[in-house]
Amino acid sequence: IPIVGTEPNVKVNEPALALCTPFTARNCKILNNNKNITILTMNGLSTLIDDNLNNLDNVVPYLKERLKGFGGFKNVILGCTHYNFIKKQITTAMESKVTWLENKFGVAKRVSTFLDESFCGSGKVDLVLSKKDASFEASLRKYIE
């Protein structure tokens, strides 16, 4: 089974805040080797997102506490695929408009290379979610179709 890495692969020439899981914060060389990037570890945020898929505004108090003092950043890097679901909540917590620096198009392009006839002639895609949520899974399936 091919695995597609989703670590942030962004080029930054001005200050940016990278919101990351502890693993990404420790291991992402691209983020750690750029002096323009400030890394902020978001311990437990992906689990909090999973637990609140039906009302993502429930993550705002966590975000406000964690992002206190970081509202001056105009550029934000999302260091976890879960964080794409809470862009609105991050903006609310930062109390400012931000520019999202992400590599979702690169990830999508890489995934598409595995979905050609040589790998997946049936066109079948399996979804593996970190938490069982029927309505979320139905939304993803609709999006994929």
PDB file of C-alpha atoms in Angstrom:
ATOM      1  CA  ILE A   1       0.000   0.000   0.000  1.00  0.00           C
ATOM      2  CA  PRO A   2       1.566   3.308  -0.992  1.00  0.00           C
ATOM      3  CA  ILE A   3       1.793   5.927   1.739  1.00  0.00           C
ATOM      4  CA  VAL A   4       1.749   9.598   0.785  1.00  0.00           C
ATOM      5  CA  GLY A   5       3.567  11.902   3.153  1.00  0.00           C
ATOM      6  CA  THR A   6       1.814  15.149   3.994  1.00  0.00           C
ATOM      7  CA  GLU A   7       4.527  17.066   5.772  1.00  0.00           C
ATOM      8  CA  PRO A   8       4.426  20.748   4.874  1.00  0.00           C
ATOM      9  CA  ASN A   9       6.628  21.494   1.872  1.00  0.00           C
ATOM     10  CA  VAL A  10       6.323  25.246   1.536  1.00  0.00           C
ATOM     11  CA  LYS A  11       8.758  27.972   0.567  1.00  0.00           C
ATOM     12  CA  VAL A  12       8.674  30.930   2.926  1.00  0.00           C
ATOM     13  CA  ASN A  13      10.592  34.160   2.513  1.00  0.00           C
ATOM     14  CA  GLU A  14       8.797  36.120   5.234  1.00  0.00           C
ATOM     15  CA  PRO A  15       7.725  35.312   8.788  1.00  0.00           C
ATOM     16  CA  ALA A  16       5.268  32.434   9.097  1.00  0.00           C
ATOM     17  CA  LEU A  17       3.707  30.499  11.941  1.00  0.00           C
ATOM     18  CA  ALA A  18       3.654  26.710  11.525  1.00  0.00           C
ATOM     19  CA  LEU A  19       0.957  24.936  13.516  1.00  0.00           C
ATOM     20  CA  CYS A  20       2.206  21.381  13.955  1.00  0.00           C
ATOM     21  CA  THR A  21       1.672  18.100  15.678  1.00  0.00           C
ATOM     22  CA  PRO A  22       4.489  17.208  18.086  1.00  0.00           C
ATOM     23  CA  PHE A  23       5.804  14.646  15.560  1.00  0.00           C
ATOM     24  CA  THR A  24       5.927  17.165  12.710  1.00  0.00           C
ATOM     25  CA  ALA A  25       7.517  19.791  14.954  1.00  0.00           C
ATOM     26  CA  ARG A  26      10.329  17.350  15.815  1.00  0.00           C
ATOM     27  CA  ASN A  27      10.859  15.755  12.420  1.00  0.00           C
ATOM     28  CA  CYS A  28      10.027  18.166   9.594  1.00  0.00           C
ATOM     29  CA  LYS A  29      13.399  19.333   8.285  1.00  0.00           C
ATOM     30  CA  ILE A  30      11.798  21.817   5.882  1.00  0.00           C
ATOM     31  CA  LEU A  31      10.169  23.692   8.760  1.00  0.00           C
ATOM     32  CA  ASN A  32      13.056  23.346  11.193  1.00  0.00           C
ATOM     33  CA  ASN A  33      15.644  24.597   8.712  1.00  0.00           C
ATOM     34  CA  ASN A  34      13.866  27.839   7.780  1.00  0.00           C
ATOM     35  CA  LYS A  35      14.670  30.799  10.037  1.00  0.00           C
ATOM     36  CA  ASN A  36      11.488  32.603   8.872  1.00  0.00           C
ATOM     37  CA  ILE A  37       9.251  29.931  10.393  1.00  0.00           C
ATOM     38  CA  THR A  38       8.109  29.872  14.015  1.00  0.00           C
ATOM     39  CA  ILE A  39       6.867  26.404  14.968  1.00  0.00           C
ATOM     40  CA  LEU A  40       4.010  26.116  17.435  1.00  0.00           C
ATOM     41  CA  THR A  41       3.212  22.605  18.638  1.00  0.00           C
ATOM     42  CA  MET A  42      -0.533  21.994  18.908  1.00  0.00           C
ATOM     43  CA  ASN A  43      -0.612  19.092  21.390  1.00  0.00           C
ATOM     44  CA  GLY A  44      -3.842  17.112  21.132  1.00  0.00           C
ATOM     45  CA  LEU A  45      -5.499  19.351  18.543  1.00  0.00           C
ATOM     46  CA  SER A  46      -6.075  16.605  15.971  1.00  0.00           C
ATOM     47  CA  THR A  47      -7.864  14.498  18.617  1.00  0.00           C
ATOM     48  CA  LEU A  48      -9.905  17.533  19.648  1.00  0.00           C
ATOM     49  CA  ILE A  49     -10.914  18.005  16.009  1.00  0.00           C
ATOM     50  CA  ASP A  50     -11.868  14.312  15.720  1.00  0.00           C
ATOM     51  CA  ASP A  51     -13.953  14.565  18.879  1.00  0.00           C
ATOM     52  CA  ASN A  52     -15.808  17.656  17.629  1.00  0.00           C
ATOM     53  CA  LEU A  53     -16.438  16.993  13.946  1.00  0.00           C
ATOM     54  CA  ASN A  54     -20.099  17.902  14.376  1.00  0.00           C
ATOM     55  CA  ASN A  55     -19.265  21.278  15.939  1.00  0.00           C
ATOM     56  CA  LEU A  56     -15.746  22.447  15.150  1.00  0.00           C
ATOM     57  CA  ASP A  57     -16.349  25.738  16.957  1.00  0.00           C
ATOM     58  CA  ASN A  58     -15.727  23.717  20.143  1.00  0.00           C
ATOM     59  CA  VAL A  59     -11.985  23.909  19.352  1.00  0.00           C
ATOM     60  CA  VAL A  60     -11.937  27.727  19.493  1.00  0.00           C
ATOM     61  CA  PRO A  61     -11.230  27.982  23.263  1.00  0.00           C
ATOM     62  CA  TYR A  62      -8.202  25.671  22.856  1.00  0.00           C
ATOM     63  CA  LEU A  63      -7.022  27.695  19.855  1.00  0.00           C
ATOM     64  CA  LYS A  64      -7.453  31.043  21.625  1.00  0.00           C
ATOM     65  CA  GLU A  65      -5.372  29.832  24.550  1.00  0.00           C
ATOM     66  CA  ARG A  66      -2.694  28.225  22.381  1.00  0.00           C
ATOM     67  CA  LEU A  67      -2.459  31.074  19.834  1.00  0.00           C
ATOM     68  CA  LYS A  68      -2.336  33.855  22.428  1.00  0.00           C
ATOM     69  CA  GLY A  69       0.454  36.214  21.380  1.00  0.00           C
ATOM     70  CA  PHE A  70       0.732  34.866  17.825  1.00  0.00           C
ATOM     71  CA  GLY A  71      -1.923  37.063  16.204  1.00  0.00           C
ATOM     72  CA  GLY A  72       0.692  39.180  14.439  1.00  0.00           C
ATOM     73  CA  PHE A  73       1.533  36.432  11.938  1.00  0.00           C
ATOM     74  CA  LYS A  74       0.044  36.955   8.486  1.00  0.00           C
ATOM     75  CA  ASN A  75       1.233  33.612   7.104  1.00  0.00           C
ATOM     76  CA  VAL A  76       0.157  30.331   8.673  1.00  0.00           C
ATOM     77  CA  ILE A  77       1.376  26.866   7.722  1.00  0.00           C
ATOM     78  CA  LEU A  78      -0.880  23.933   8.534  1.00  0.00           C
ATOM     79  CA  GLY A  79       1.325  21.090   9.739  1.00  0.00           C
ATOM     80  CA  CYS A  80      -1.434  18.480   9.987  1.00  0.00           C
ATOM     81  CA  THR A  81      -4.160  17.426   7.560  1.00  0.00           C
ATOM     82  CA  HIS A  82      -6.729  17.743  10.361  1.00  0.00           C
ATOM     83  CA  TYR A  83      -6.073  21.483  10.572  1.00  0.00           C
ATOM     84  CA  ASN A  84      -7.581  22.127   7.125  1.00  0.00           C
ATOM     85  CA  PHE A  85     -10.991  21.559   8.726  1.00  0.00           C
ATOM     86  CA  ILE A  86     -10.548  24.413  11.211  1.00  0.00           C
ATOM     87  CA  LYS A  87      -9.200  27.298   9.147  1.00  0.00           C
ATOM     88  CA  LYS A  88     -12.205  29.434  10.095  1.00  0.00           C
ATOM     89  CA  GLN A  89     -11.678  28.666  13.783  1.00  0.00           C
ATOM     90  CA  ILE A  90      -7.951  29.435  13.578  1.00  0.00           C
ATOM     91  CA  THR A  91      -8.717  32.785  11.953  1.00  0.00           C
ATOM     92  CA  THR A  92     -11.259  33.511  14.701  1.00  0.00           C
ATOM     93  CA  ALA A  93      -8.747  32.636  17.429  1.00  0.00           C
ATOM     94  CA  MET A  94      -5.963  34.717  15.864  1.00  0.00           C
ATOM     95  CA  GLU A  95      -8.361  37.637  15.401  1.00  0.00           C
ATOM     96  CA  SER A  96      -6.780  38.517  12.067  1.00  0.00           C
ATOM     97  CA  LYS A  97      -6.865  37.575   8.423  1.00  0.00           C
ATOM     98  CA  VAL A  98      -4.153  35.092   7.457  1.00  0.00           C
ATOM     99  CA  THR A  99      -2.676  33.650   4.298  1.00  0.00           C
ATOM    100  CA  TRP A 100      -2.595  29.852   4.349  1.00  0.00           C
ATOM    101  CA  LEU A 101       0.668  28.266   3.250  1.00  0.00           C
ATOM    102  CA  GLU A 102      -0.002  24.626   2.483  1.00  0.00           C
ATOM    103  CA  ASN A 103       0.907  21.855   0.118  1.00  0.00           C
ATOM    104  CA  LYS A 104      -2.477  20.222  -0.422  1.00  0.00           C
ATOM    105  CA  PHE A 105      -2.128  20.472  -4.195  1.00  0.00           C
ATOM    106  CA  GLY A 106       1.231  18.704  -4.060  1.00  0.00           C
ATOM    107  CA  VAL A 107      -0.274  15.949  -1.926  1.00  0.00           C
ATOM    108  CA  ALA A 108      -3.241  15.614  -4.295  1.00  0.00           C
ATOM    109  CA  LYS A 109      -0.896  15.403  -7.270  1.00  0.00           C
ATOM    110  CA  ARG A 110       1.152  12.692  -5.552  1.00  0.00           C
ATOM    111  CA  VAL A 111      -1.981  10.701  -4.670  1.00  0.00           C
ATOM    112  CA  SER A 112      -3.143  10.906  -8.287  1.00  0.00           C
ATOM    113  CA  THR A 113       0.039   9.151  -9.410  1.00  0.00           C
ATOM    114  CA  PHE A 114      -1.080   6.108  -7.392  1.00  0.00           C
ATOM    115  CA  LEU A 115      -4.576   6.106  -8.822  1.00  0.00           C
ATOM    116  CA  ASP A 116      -3.669   5.421 -12.428  1.00  0.00           C
ATOM    117  CA  GLU A 117      -4.478   2.165 -14.213  1.00  0.00           C
ATOM    118  CA  SER A 118      -1.200   0.507 -13.232  1.00  0.00           C
ATOM    119  CA  PHE A 119      -1.976   0.744  -9.530  1.00  0.00           C
ATOM    120  CA  CYS A 120      -5.705   0.983  -9.132  1.00  0.00           C
ATOM    121  CA  GLY A 121      -7.472  -0.195 -12.271  1.00  0.00           C
ATOM    122  CA  SER A 122     -10.745  -0.664 -10.413  1.00  0.00           C
ATOM    123  CA  GLY A 123     -10.904   3.006  -9.425  1.00  0.00           C
ATOM    124  CA  LYS A 124     -11.703   1.924  -5.855  1.00  0.00           C
ATOM    125  CA  VAL A 125     -10.450   4.114  -3.039  1.00  0.00           C
ATOM    126  CA  ASP A 126     -10.548   3.039   0.611  1.00  0.00           C
ATOM    127  CA  LEU A 127     -10.956   5.675   3.281  1.00  0.00           C
ATOM    128  CA  VAL A 128      -9.132   5.202   6.562  1.00  0.00           C
ATOM    129  CA  LEU A 129     -10.241   7.702   9.172  1.00  0.00           C
ATOM    130  CA  SER A 130      -8.758   8.353  12.571  1.00  0.00           C
ATOM    131  CA  LYS A 131     -12.255   8.336  14.081  1.00  0.00           C
ATOM    132  CA  LYS A 132     -15.469   6.673  12.924  1.00  0.00           C
ATOM    133  CA  ASP A 133     -18.006   9.346  11.944  1.00  0.00           C
ATOM    134  CA  ALA A 134     -20.686   8.285   9.440  1.00  0.00           C
ATOM    135  CA  SER A 135     -21.697  11.798   8.342  1.00  0.00           C
ATOM    136  CA  PHE A 136     -18.081  12.872   7.877  1.00  0.00           C
ATOM    137  CA  GLU A 137     -17.302   9.713   5.900  1.00  0.00           C
ATOM    138  CA  ALA A 138     -20.375  10.285   3.702  1.00  0.00           C
ATOM    139  CA  SER A 139     -19.204  13.843   3.008  1.00  0.00           C
ATOM    140  CA  LEU A 140     -15.730  12.612   2.064  1.00  0.00           C
ATOM    141  CA  ARG A 141     -17.134   9.943  -0.251  1.00  0.00           C
ATOM    142  CA  LYS A 142     -19.346  12.509  -1.963  1.00  0.00           C
ATOM    143  CA  TYR A 143     -16.341  14.806  -2.378  1.00  0.00           C
ATOM    144  CA  ILE A 144     -14.189  12.007  -3.838  1.00  0.00           C
ATOM    145  CA  GLU A 145     -16.904  10.989  -6.297  1.00  0.00           C
TER     146      GLU A 145
END
